[in-house]
PDB file of C-alpha atoms in Angstrom:
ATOM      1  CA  UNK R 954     -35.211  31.841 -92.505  1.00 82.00           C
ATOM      2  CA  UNK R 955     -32.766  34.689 -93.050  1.00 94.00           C
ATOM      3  CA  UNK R 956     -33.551  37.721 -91.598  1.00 96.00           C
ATOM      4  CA  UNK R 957     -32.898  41.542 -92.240  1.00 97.00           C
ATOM      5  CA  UNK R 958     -31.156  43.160 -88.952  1.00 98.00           C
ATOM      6  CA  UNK R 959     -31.869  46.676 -87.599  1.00 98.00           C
ATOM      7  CA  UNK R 960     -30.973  49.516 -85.967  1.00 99.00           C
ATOM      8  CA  UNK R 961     -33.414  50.622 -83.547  1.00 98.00           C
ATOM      9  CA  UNK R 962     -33.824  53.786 -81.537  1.00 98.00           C
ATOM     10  CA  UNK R 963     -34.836  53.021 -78.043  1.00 98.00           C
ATOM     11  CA  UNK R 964     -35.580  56.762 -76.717  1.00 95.00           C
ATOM     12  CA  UNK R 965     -36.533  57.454 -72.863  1.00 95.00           C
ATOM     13  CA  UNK R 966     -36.699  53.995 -70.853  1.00 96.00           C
ATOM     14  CA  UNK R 967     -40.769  55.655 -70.459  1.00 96.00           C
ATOM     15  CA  UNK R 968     -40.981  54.220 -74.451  1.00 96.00           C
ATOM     16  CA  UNK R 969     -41.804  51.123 -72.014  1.00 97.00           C
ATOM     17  CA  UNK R 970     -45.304  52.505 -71.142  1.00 97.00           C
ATOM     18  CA  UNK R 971     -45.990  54.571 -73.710  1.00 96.00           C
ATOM     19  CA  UNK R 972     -48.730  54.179 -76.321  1.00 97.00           C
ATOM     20  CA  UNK R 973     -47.748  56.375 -79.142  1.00 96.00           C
ATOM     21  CA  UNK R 974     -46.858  55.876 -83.404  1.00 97.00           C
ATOM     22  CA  UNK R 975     -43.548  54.834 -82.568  1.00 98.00           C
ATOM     23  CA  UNK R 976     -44.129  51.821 -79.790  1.00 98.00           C
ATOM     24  CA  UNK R 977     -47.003  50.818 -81.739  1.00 98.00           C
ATOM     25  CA  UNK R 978     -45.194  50.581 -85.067  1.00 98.00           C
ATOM     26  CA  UNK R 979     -42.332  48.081 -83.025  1.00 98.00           C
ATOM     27  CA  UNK R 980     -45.221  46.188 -82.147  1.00 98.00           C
ATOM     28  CA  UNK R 981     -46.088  45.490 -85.696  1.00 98.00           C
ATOM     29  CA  UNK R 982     -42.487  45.118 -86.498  1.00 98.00           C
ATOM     30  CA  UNK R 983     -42.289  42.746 -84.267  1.00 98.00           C
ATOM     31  CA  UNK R 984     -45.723  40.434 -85.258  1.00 98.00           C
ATOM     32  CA  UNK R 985     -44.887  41.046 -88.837  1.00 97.00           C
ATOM     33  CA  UNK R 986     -40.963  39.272 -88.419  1.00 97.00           C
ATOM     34  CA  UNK R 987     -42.360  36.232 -86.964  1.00 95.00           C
ATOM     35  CA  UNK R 988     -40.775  34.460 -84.542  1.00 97.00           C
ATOM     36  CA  UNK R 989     -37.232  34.538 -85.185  1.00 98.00           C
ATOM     37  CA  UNK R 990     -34.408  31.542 -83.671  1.00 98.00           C
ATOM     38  CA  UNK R 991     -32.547  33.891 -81.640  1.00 98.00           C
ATOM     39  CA  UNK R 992     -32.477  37.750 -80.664  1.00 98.00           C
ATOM     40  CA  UNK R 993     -28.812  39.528 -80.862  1.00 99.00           C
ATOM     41  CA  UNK R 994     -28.684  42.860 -79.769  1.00 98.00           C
ATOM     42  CA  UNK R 995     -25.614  45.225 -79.615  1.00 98.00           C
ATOM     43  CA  UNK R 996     -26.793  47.468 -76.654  1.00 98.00           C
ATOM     44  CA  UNK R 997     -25.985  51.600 -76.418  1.00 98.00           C
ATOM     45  CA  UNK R 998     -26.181  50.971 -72.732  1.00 98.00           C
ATOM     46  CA  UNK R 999     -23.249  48.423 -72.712  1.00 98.00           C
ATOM     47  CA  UNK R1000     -20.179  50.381 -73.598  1.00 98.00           C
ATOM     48  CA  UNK R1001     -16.705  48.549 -73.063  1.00 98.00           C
ATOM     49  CA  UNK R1002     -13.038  48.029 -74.784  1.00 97.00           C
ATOM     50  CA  UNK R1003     -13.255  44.566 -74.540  1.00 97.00           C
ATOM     51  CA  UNK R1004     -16.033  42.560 -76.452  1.00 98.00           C
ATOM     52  CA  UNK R1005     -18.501  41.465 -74.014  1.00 98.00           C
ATOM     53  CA  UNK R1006     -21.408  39.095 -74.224  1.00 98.00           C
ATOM     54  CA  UNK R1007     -24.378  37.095 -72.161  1.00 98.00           C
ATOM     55  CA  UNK R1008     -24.354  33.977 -71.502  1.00 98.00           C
ATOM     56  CA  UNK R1009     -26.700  33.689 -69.314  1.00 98.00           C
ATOM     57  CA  UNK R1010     -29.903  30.720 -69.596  1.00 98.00           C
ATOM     58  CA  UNK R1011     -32.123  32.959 -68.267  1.00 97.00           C
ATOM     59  CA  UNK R1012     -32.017  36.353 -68.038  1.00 98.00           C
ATOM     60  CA  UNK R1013     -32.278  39.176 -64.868  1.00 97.00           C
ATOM     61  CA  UNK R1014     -33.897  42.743 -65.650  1.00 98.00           C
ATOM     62  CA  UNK R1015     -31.625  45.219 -65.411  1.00 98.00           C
ATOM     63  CA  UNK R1016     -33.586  49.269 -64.530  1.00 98.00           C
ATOM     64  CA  UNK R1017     -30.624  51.345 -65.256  1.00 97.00           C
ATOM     65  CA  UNK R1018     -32.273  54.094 -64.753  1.00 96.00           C
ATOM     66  CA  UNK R1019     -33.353  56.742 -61.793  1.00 94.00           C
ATOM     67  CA  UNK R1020     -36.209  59.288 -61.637  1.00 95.00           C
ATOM     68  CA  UNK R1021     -38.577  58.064 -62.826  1.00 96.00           C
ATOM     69  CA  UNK R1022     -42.403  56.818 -62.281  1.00 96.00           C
ATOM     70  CA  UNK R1023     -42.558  53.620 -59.767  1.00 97.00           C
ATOM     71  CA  UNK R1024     -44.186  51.306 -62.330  1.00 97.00           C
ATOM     72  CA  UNK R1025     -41.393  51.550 -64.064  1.00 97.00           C
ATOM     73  CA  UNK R1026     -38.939  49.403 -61.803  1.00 97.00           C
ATOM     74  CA  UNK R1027     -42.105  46.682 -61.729  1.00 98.00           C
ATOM     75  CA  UNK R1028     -41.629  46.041 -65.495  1.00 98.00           C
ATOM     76  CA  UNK R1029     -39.862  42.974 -66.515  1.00 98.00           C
ATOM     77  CA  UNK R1030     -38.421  40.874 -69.697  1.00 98.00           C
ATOM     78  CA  UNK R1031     -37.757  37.386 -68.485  1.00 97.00           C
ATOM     79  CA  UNK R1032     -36.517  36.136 -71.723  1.00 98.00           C
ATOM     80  CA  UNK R1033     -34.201  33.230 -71.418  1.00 98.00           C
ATOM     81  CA  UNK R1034     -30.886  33.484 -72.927  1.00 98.00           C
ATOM     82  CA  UNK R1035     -28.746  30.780 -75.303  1.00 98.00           C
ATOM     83  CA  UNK R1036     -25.796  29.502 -74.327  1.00 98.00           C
ATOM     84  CA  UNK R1037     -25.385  27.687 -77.229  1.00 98.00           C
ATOM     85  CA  UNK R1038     -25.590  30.839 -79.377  1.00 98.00           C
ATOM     86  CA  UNK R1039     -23.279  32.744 -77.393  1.00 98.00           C
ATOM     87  CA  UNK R1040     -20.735  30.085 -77.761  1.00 98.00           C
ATOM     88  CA  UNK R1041     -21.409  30.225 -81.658  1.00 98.00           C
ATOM     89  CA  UNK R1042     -20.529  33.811 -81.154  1.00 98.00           C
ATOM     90  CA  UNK R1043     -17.609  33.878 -79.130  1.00 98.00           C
ATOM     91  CA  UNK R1044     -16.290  31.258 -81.696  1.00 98.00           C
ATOM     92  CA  UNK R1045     -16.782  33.507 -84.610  1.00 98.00           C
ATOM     93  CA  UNK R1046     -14.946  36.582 -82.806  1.00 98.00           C
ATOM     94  CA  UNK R1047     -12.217  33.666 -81.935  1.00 98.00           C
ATOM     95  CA  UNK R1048     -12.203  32.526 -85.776  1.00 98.00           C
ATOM     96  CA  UNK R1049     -11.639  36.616 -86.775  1.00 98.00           C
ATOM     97  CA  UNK R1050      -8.783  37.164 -84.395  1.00 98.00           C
ATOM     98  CA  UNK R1051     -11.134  38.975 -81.584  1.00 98.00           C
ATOM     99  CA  UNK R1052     -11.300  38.613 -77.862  1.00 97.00           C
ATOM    100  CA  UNK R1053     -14.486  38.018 -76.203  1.00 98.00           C
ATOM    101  CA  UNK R1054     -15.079  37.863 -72.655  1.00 98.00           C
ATOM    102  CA  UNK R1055     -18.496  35.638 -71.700  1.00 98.00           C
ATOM    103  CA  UNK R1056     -20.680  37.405 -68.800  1.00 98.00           C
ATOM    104  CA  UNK R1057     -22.685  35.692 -66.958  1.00 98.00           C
ATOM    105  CA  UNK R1058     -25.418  37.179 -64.367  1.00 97.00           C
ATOM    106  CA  UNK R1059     -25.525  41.077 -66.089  1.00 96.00           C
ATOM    107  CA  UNK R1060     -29.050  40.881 -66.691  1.00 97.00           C
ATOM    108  CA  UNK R1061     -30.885  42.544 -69.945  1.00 98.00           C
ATOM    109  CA  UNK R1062     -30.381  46.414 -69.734  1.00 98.00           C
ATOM    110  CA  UNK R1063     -33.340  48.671 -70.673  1.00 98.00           C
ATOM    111  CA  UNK R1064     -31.043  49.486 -74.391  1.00 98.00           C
ATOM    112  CA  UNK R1065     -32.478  45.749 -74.830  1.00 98.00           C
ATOM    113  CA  UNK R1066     -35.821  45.102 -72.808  1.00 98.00           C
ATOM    114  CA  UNK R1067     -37.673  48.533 -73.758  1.00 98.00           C
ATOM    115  CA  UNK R1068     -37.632  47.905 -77.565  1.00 98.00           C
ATOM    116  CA  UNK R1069     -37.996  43.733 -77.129  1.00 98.00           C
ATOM    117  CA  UNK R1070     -40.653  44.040 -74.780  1.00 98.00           C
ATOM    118  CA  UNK R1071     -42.801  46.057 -77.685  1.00 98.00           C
ATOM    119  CA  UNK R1072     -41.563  43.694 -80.163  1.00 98.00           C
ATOM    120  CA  UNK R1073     -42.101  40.644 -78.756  1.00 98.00           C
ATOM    121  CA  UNK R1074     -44.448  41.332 -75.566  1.00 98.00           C
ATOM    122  CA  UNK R1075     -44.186  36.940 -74.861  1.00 98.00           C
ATOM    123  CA  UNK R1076     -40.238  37.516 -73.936  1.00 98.00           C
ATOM    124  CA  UNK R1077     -39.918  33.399 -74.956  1.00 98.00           C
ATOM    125  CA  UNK R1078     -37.479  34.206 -77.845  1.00 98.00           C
ATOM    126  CA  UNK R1079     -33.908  33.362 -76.877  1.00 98.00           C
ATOM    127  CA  UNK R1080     -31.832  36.908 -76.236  1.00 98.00           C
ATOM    128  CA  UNK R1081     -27.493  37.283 -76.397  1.00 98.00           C
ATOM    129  CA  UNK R1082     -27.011  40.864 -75.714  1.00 98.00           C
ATOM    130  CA  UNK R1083     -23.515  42.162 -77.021  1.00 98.00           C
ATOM    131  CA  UNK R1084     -21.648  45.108 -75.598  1.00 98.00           C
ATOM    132  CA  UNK R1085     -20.190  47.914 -77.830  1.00 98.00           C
ATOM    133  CA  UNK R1086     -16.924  49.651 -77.509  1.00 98.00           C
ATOM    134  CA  UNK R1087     -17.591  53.610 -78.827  1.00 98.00           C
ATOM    135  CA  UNK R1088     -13.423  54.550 -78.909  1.00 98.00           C
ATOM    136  CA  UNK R1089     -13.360  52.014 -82.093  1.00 98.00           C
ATOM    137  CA  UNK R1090     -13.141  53.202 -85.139  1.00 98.00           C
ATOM    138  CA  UNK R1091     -16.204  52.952 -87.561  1.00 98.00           C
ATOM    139  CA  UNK R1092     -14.760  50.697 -89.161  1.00 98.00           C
ATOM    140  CA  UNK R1093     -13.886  48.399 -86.792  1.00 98.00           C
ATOM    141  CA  UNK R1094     -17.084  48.477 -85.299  1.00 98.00           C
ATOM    142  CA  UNK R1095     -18.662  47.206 -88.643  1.00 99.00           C
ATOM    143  CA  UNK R1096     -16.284  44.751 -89.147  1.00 98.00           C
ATOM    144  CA  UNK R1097     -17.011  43.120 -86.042  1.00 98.00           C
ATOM    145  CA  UNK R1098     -20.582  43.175 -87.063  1.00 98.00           C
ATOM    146  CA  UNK R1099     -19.601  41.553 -89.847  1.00 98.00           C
ATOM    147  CA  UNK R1100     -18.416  38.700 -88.188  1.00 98.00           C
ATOM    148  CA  UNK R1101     -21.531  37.081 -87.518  1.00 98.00           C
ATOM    149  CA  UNK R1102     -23.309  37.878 -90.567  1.00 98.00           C
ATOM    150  CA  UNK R1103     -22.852  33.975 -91.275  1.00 97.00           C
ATOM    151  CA  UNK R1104     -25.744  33.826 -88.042  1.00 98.00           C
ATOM    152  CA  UNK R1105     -28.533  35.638 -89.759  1.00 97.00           C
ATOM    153  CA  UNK R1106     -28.919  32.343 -92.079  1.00 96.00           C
ATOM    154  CA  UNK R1107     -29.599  30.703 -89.014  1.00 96.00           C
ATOM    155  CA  UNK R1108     -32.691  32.528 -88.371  1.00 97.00           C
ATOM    156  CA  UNK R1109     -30.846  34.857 -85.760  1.00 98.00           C
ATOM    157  CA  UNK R1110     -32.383  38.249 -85.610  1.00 98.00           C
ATOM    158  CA  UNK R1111     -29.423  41.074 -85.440  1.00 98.00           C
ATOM    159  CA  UNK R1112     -30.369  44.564 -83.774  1.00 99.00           C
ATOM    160  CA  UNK R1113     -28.597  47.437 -82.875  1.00 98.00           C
ATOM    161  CA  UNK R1114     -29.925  49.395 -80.391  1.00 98.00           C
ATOM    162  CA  UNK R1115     -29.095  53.569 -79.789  1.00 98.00           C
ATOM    163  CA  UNK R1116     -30.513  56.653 -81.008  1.00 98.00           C
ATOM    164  CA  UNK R1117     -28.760  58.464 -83.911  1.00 98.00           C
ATOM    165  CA  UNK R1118     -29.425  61.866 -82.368  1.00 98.00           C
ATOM    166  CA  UNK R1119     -29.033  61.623 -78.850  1.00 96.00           C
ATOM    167  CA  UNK R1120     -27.826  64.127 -76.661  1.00 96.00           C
ATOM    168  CA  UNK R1121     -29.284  65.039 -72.977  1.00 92.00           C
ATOM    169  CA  UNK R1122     -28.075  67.881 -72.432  1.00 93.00           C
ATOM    170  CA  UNK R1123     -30.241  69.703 -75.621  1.00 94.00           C
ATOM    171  CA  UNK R1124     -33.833  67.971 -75.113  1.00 94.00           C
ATOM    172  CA  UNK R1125     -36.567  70.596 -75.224  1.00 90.00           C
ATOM    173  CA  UNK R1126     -40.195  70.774 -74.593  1.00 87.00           C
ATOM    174  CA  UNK R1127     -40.956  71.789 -77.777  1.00 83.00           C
ATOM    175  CA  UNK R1128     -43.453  69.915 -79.798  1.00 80.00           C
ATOM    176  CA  UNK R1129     -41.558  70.365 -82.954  1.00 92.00           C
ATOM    177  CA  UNK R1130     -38.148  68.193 -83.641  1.00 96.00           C
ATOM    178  CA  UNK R1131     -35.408  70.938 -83.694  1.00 96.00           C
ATOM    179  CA  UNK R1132     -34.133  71.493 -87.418  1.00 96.00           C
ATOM    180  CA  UNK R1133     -30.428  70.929 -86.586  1.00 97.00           C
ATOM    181  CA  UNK R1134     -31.830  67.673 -85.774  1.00 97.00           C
ATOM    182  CA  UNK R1135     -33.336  66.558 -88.774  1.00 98.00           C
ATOM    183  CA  UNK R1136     -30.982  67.615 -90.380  1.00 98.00           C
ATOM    184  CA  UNK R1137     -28.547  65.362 -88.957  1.00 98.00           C
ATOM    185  CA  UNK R1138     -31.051  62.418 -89.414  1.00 98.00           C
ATOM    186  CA  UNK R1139     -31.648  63.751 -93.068  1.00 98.00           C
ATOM    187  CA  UNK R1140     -27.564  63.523 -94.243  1.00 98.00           C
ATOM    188  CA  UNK R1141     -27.204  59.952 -92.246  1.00 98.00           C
ATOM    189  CA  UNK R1142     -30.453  58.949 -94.286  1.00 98.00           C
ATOM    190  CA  UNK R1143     -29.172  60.099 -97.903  1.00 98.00           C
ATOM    191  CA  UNK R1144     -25.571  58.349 -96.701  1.00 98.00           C
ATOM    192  CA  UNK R1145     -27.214  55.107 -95.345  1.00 98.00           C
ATOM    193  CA  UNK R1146     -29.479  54.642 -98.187  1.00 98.00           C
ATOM    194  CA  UNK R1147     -26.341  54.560-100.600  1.00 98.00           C
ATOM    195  CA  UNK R1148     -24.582  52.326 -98.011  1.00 98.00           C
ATOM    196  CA  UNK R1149     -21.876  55.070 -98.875  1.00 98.00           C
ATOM    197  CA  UNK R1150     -19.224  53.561 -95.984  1.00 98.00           C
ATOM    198  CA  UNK R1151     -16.208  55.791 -96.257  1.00 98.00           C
ATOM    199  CA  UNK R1152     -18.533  59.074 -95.930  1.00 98.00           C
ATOM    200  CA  UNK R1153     -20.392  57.629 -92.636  1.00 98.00           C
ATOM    201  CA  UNK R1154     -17.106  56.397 -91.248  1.00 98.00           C
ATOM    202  CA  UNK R1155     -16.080  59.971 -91.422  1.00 98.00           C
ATOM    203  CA  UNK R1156     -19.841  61.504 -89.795  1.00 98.00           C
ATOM    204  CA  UNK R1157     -17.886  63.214 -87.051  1.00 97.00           C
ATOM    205  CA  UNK R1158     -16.280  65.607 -89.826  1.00 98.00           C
ATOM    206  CA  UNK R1159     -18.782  65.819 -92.293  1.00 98.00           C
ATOM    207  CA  UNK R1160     -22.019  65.233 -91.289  1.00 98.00           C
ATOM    208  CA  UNK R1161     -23.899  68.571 -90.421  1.00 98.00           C
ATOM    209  CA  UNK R1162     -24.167  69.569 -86.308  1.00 98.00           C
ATOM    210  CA  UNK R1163     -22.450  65.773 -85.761  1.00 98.00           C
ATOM    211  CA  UNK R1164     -21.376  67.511 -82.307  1.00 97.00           C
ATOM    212  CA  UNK R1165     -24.370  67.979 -81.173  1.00 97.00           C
ATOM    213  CA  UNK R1166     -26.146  65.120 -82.457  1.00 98.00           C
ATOM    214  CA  UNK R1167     -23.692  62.650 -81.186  1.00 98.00           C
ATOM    215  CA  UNK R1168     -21.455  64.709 -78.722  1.00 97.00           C
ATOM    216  CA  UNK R1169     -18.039  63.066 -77.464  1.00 94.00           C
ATOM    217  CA  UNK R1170     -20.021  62.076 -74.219  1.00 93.00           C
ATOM    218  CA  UNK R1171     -22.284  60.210 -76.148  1.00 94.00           C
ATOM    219  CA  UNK R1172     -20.824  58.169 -79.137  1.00 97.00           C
ATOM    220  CA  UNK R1173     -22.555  55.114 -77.343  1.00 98.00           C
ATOM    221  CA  UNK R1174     -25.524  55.470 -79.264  1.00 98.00           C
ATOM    222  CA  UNK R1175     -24.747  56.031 -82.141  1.00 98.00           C
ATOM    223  CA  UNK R1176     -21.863  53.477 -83.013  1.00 98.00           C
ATOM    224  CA  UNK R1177     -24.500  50.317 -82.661  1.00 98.00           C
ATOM    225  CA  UNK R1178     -25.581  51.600 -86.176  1.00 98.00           C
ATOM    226  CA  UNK R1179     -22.061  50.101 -87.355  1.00 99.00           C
ATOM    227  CA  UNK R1180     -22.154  46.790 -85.952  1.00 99.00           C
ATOM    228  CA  UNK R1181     -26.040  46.289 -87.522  1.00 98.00           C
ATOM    229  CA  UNK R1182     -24.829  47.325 -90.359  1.00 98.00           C
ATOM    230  CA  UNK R1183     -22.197  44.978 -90.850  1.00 98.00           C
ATOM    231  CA  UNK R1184     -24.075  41.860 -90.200  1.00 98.00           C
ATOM    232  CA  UNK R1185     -26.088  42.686 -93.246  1.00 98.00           C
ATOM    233  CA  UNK R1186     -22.562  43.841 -95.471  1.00 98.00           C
ATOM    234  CA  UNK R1187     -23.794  40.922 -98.029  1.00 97.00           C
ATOM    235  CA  UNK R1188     -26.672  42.722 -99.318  1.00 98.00           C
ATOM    236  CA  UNK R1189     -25.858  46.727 -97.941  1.00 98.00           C
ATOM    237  CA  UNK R1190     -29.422  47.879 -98.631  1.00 98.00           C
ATOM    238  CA  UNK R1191     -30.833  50.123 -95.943  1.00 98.00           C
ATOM    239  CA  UNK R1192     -34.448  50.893 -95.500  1.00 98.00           C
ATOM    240  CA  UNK R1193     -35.785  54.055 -93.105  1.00 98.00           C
ATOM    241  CA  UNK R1194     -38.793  51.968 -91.801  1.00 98.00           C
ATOM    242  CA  UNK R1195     -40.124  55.510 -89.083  1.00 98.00           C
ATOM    243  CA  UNK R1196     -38.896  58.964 -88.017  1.00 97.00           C
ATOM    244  CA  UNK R1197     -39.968  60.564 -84.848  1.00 96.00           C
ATOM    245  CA  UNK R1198     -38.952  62.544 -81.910  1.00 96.00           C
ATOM    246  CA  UNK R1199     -39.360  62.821 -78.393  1.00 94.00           C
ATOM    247  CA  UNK R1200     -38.470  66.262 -76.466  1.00 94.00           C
ATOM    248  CA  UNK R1201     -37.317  68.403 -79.395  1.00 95.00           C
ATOM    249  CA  UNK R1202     -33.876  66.416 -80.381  1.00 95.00           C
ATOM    250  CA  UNK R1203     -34.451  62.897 -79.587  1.00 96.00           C
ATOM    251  CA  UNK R1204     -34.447  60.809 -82.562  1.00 97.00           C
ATOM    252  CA  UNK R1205     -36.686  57.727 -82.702  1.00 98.00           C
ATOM    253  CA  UNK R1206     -35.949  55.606 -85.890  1.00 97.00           C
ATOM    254  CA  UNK R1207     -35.609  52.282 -86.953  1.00 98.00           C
ATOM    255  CA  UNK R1208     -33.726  51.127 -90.156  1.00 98.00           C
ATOM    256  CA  UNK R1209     -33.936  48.119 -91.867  1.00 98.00           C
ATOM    257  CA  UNK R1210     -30.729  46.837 -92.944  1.00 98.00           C
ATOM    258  CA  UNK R1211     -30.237  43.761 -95.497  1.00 97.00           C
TER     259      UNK R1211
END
């Protein structure tokens, strides 16, 4: 069963106890893909030069987080992990000339548990979390996606997890998303959608208020859009599946990529 892979906006680590449009759309997403093999996810919240990954059997929950309510340091994702997978992995980064370093003992950070534990509430689905490194290029960061595109015909589910606009220091309590903001969202869409690769390589000079939607502090989040998207370069057809926002400027989408 070959699956599409995503890009997934995981918002405030509170997306973990909130009942809203978006959580309860991931929770469909999630019953309507089934239960796939394996769960890859390239994680915002794992930013590194060299090419990390778990390989852990069972997995530790990581709360990266501080501030916030109790009950949200009591939350959970168990989910084992798959050796086996990771060393498919690492042997397709070895195959395409890249280092990888295996990790063992990081536990799942909340760029991974908060969306997974919407999607797939159970946490029995095998998870390899991936880190990212946001001083590549673009490019580079889609070609390493691209590496294990060979995996999704293995019934391994490919997400990238971020937020597309996502900048702390601009949040507002407005209950309207800011228009600089959708605008941002808007170009990436019309880009995405045309799988138009030399143009989104180049956001960070052409894409309207790129500076403040993904400011130099901040590339993190943004750049696992690359590596989703080049696990599904076969097919480069892009689907916006939801558009929201939480405190004025922070995007919550998911797109489908196949």
């Amino acid at each position: 069963m070959k699956l599409p892979a995503f890009f997934i906006a995981h918002g405030s680590p509170l997306l973990a106890l909130e009942d809203n449009e978006y959580t309860r759309f991931l929770e469909r997403l999630g019953q309507d893909l089934g239960v796939p093999r394996g769960i890859v996810v390239f994680s915002a919240h794992w930013d590194c030069p060299e090419q990390l990954l778990t390989v852990d059997a069972k997995h530790e929950t990581l709360h990266d987080f501080y501030g916030f309510p109790e009950e949200m340091y009591t939350l959970t994702y168990p989910a084992p992990g798959d050796p086996a997978l990771s060393r498919k992995i690492s042997e397709l980064f070895k195959s395409n000339n890249l280092f990888s370093q295996p990790v063992l003992g990081r536990g799942l950070d909340h760029g991974v548990w908060v969306i997974l534990q919407k999607m797939f509430p159970q946490a029995d689905i095998p998870v390899v979390s991936l880190s990212v490194d946001s001083l590549r290029s673009p490019e580079e960061q889609y070609n390493i996606g691209r590496m294990l595109a060979p995996l999704r015909d293995e019934g391994i589910l490919f997400i990238g997890s971020g937020g597309l606009v996502h900048n702390l220091r601009l949040l507002s309590d407005k209950d309207q998303p800011e228009v600089w903001a959708q605008d941002f969202d808007a170009w990436i869409a019309e880009r995405l959608q045309a799988w138009d690769l030399p143009t989104l390589f180049a956001y960070e000079a052409k894409a309207p208020h790129a500076r403040n939607a993904v400011p130099s502090y901040g590339r993190e989040h943004f750049v696992p859009l690359f590596y989703a998207m080049g696990t599904a370069d076969e097919g480069k057809r892009a689907q916006l599946m939801i558009q929201a926002y939480q405190y004025g400027t922070l995007s919550l989408n998911c797109w489908m990529l196949d």
